[in-house]
């Protein structure tokens, strides 16, 4: 059942539903992220990002994590507007801040998913053999990765070495998955 509808200033790539009912939307066509309330009213905006955003995550701290693949960066915007940049070569298409403080990043051009620290140093990686477009770390430590060209979603074990689950049938353009 539809809960609401509102107009966007351009095409959206990513969206996160927030606990307060607001929606955080990555407006890819205008290199900005906007937070909307339930009525569609804009309550927060970060524009002039270094590149079109492809994923967005509101962190517990109130900061917003944004993947900006065209500039090889993951950007964190604090509530006061200060930005911190993590350089991640390989076209970061999605980013998720982990409980450890590290960041899980799907690298589209590099065909891998990496965990990086706050300086962008790679701590671990999973070679996917196909273009990953979304990755999420599960509560059990495994990593769920969406591979649209391979037409499947794969779950790797915690070390990232073995596949523990995959979709049985080919999927048509899967772009995100969560458990």
Coordinates of C-alpha atoms in Angstrom, one line a residue:
X1 CA 0.0 0.0 0.0
X2 CA 1.4 3.3 -1.1
X3 CA 2.2 5.6 1.9
X4 CA 3.2 8.7 0.1
X5 CA 4.3 10.3 -3.1
X6 CA 6.4 13.3 -3.9
X7 CA 8.3 14.9 -6.8
X8 CA 12.1 14.8 -7.0
X9 CA 14.3 17.4 -8.7
X10 CA 15.9 14.7 -10.8
X11 CA 16.6 11.0 -11.1
X12 CA 17.2 9.1 -7.9
X13 CA 19.7 6.3 -7.5
X14 CA 19.6 5.3 -3.8
X15 CA 17.2 5.8 -1.0
X16 CA 17.1 4.9 2.7
X17 CA 14.0 4.8 4.9
X18 CA 14.9 6.4 8.2
X19 CA 13.6 5.3 11.7
X20 CA 11.6 8.6 12.0
X21 CA 9.7 7.9 8.7
X22 CA 11.8 10.3 6.6
X23 CA 13.4 9.3 3.3
X24 CA 17.1 10.0 2.4
X25 CA 17.4 10.1 -1.4
X26 CA 20.5 10.2 -3.5
X27 CA 19.6 12.5 -6.5
X28 CA 22.1 11.2 -9.0
X29 CA 21.3 13.6 -11.8
X30 CA 22.1 16.7 -9.6
X31 CA 24.9 15.4 -7.4
X32 CA 23.0 15.9 -4.2
X33 CA 21.3 14.1 -1.3
X34 CA 18.0 15.2 0.1
X35 CA 16.0 14.1 3.2
X36 CA 12.2 14.3 2.9
X37 CA 9.6 14.0 5.6
X38 CA 6.5 11.9 5.2
X39 CA 4.6 14.8 3.5
X40 CA 7.4 15.2 0.9
X41 CA 8.8 18.4 2.5
X42 CA 12.6 18.8 2.2
X43 CA 14.2 18.8 5.7
X44 CA 17.9 18.5 4.8
X45 CA 20.0 18.8 1.7
X46 CA 23.7 18.3 0.8
X47 CA 24.4 19.6 -2.7
X48 CA 27.5 20.2 -4.7
X49 CA 28.8 16.7 -4.0
X50 CA 32.1 15.8 -5.9
X51 CA 30.1 13.4 -8.2
X52 CA 26.7 12.0 -8.6
X53 CA 25.8 9.9 -5.5
X54 CA 25.0 6.2 -6.0
X55 CA 24.3 5.2 -2.4
X56 CA 23.4 6.9 0.8
X57 CA 23.3 5.8 4.5
X58 CA 22.4 7.8 7.6
X59 CA 24.8 6.8 10.4
X60 CA 23.9 6.6 14.1
X61 CA 26.0 9.7 14.6
X62 CA 23.7 11.7 12.4
X63 CA 26.3 11.9 9.6
X64 CA 25.5 10.8 6.1
X65 CA 27.7 8.3 4.1
X66 CA 27.6 8.8 0.4
X67 CA 29.3 6.8 -2.4
X68 CA 30.5 9.1 -5.3
X69 CA 31.9 6.6 -7.7
X70 CA 33.0 9.0 -10.6
X71 CA 35.5 10.6 -8.3
X72 CA 36.6 7.3 -6.6
X73 CA 35.3 8.7 -3.2
X74 CA 33.1 7.8 -0.3
X75 CA 32.1 11.1 1.4
X76 CA 30.8 11.4 5.0
X77 CA 28.9 14.6 5.7
X78 CA 28.5 15.5 9.4
X79 CA 25.4 17.2 10.8
X80 CA 27.3 20.5 10.9
X81 CA 28.1 20.2 7.2
X82 CA 31.8 19.2 7.5
X83 CA 32.9 16.5 5.1
X84 CA 35.4 13.7 5.3
X85 CA 36.5 12.0 2.2
X86 CA 37.8 8.4 1.8
X87 CA 39.6 7.7 -1.5
X88 CA 38.6 4.3 -2.8
X89 CA 39.8 3.6 -6.4
X90 CA 37.6 1.3 -8.5
X91 CA 34.3 3.3 -8.8
X92 CA 32.5 2.9 -5.4
X93 CA 28.9 2.2 -6.3
X94 CA 27.6 1.4 -2.7
X95 CA 29.0 2.0 0.7
X96 CA 28.0 0.8 4.2
X97 CA 29.5 1.9 7.5
X98 CA 30.1 -1.2 9.6
X99 CA 29.9 -1.4 13.4
X100 CA 33.7 -1.5 13.6
X101 CA 33.9 1.9 12.0
X102 CA 35.3 0.5 8.7
X103 CA 33.4 0.9 5.5
X104 CA 32.2 -1.9 3.1
X105 CA 32.4 -0.7 -0.5
X106 CA 31.2 -2.4 -3.7
X107 CA 33.7 -1.4 -6.5
X108 CA 32.0 -1.6 -9.8
X109 CA 35.1 -1.2 -12.1
X110 CA 37.3 -3.4 -9.9
X111 CA 34.8 -6.3 -9.7
X112 CA 35.3 -6.7 -6.0
X113 CA 34.0 -5.6 -2.6
X114 CA 36.4 -4.2 -0.1
X115 CA 36.4 -3.3 3.6
X116 CA 38.4 -0.1 4.1
X117 CA 39.4 1.9 7.2
X118 CA 38.9 5.6 7.6
X119 CA 42.1 6.3 5.5
X120 CA 41.0 4.1 2.6
X121 CA 43.4 1.3 3.3
X122 CA 41.9 -2.1 2.2
X123 CA 41.6 -4.5 5.1
X124 CA 39.9 -7.3 3.2
X125 CA 38.4 -7.9 -0.2
X126 CA 36.1 -10.3 -2.1
X127 CA 36.8 -10.8 -5.8
X128 CA 33.3 -11.2 -7.3
X129 CA 34.3 -12.0 -11.0
X130 CA 31.4 -9.7 -12.0
X131 CA 30.4 -6.1 -11.5
X132 CA 29.0 -5.7 -7.9
X133 CA 26.4 -3.0 -7.5
X134 CA 25.5 -3.4 -3.9
X135 CA 27.0 -5.1 -0.8
X136 CA 25.8 -5.4 2.7
X137 CA 27.4 -7.0 5.8
X138 CA 25.0 -9.3 7.5
X139 CA 24.7 -9.7 11.3
X140 CA 26.4 -13.1 11.1
X141 CA 29.5 -11.4 9.5
X142 CA 28.8 -12.7 6.0
X143 CA 28.5 -10.4 3.0
X144 CA 25.6 -10.3 0.7
X145 CA 26.5 -9.0 -2.8
X146 CA 24.2 -8.1 -5.8
X147 CA 25.7 -8.9 -9.2
X148 CA 23.3 -7.6 -11.9
X149 CA 25.4 -8.8 -14.9
X150 CA 25.7 -12.3 -13.4
X151 CA 21.9 -12.0 -12.7
X152 CA 22.3 -13.2 -9.1
X153 CA 22.8 -12.4 -5.4
X154 CA 25.6 -14.2 -3.6
X155 CA 26.4 -14.5 0.1
X156 CA 30.0 -15.0 1.0
X157 CA 31.3 -16.3 4.4
X158 CA 32.8 -13.9 6.9
X159 CA 36.4 -14.3 5.5
X160 CA 35.0 -13.6 2.0
X161 CA 36.5 -16.8 0.5
X162 CA 33.5 -19.2 0.1
X163 CA 30.0 -18.8 -1.3
X164 CA 27.5 -20.0 1.3
X165 CA 24.3 -19.1 -0.6
X166 CA 23.2 -17.9 -4.0
X167 CA 20.0 -17.3 -5.8
X168 CA 18.8 -20.5 -7.4
X169 CA 17.3 -18.9 -10.6
X170 CA 18.7 -16.1 -12.7
X171 CA 17.3 -12.7 -11.6
X172 CA 16.4 -9.9 -14.0
X173 CA 18.7 -6.9 -13.2
X174 CA 19.0 -7.2 -9.4
X175 CA 20.3 -4.0 -7.9
X176 CA 20.0 -4.4 -4.2
X177 CA 19.4 -7.1 -1.6
X178 CA 19.1 -7.3 2.1
X179 CA 18.2 -9.9 4.6

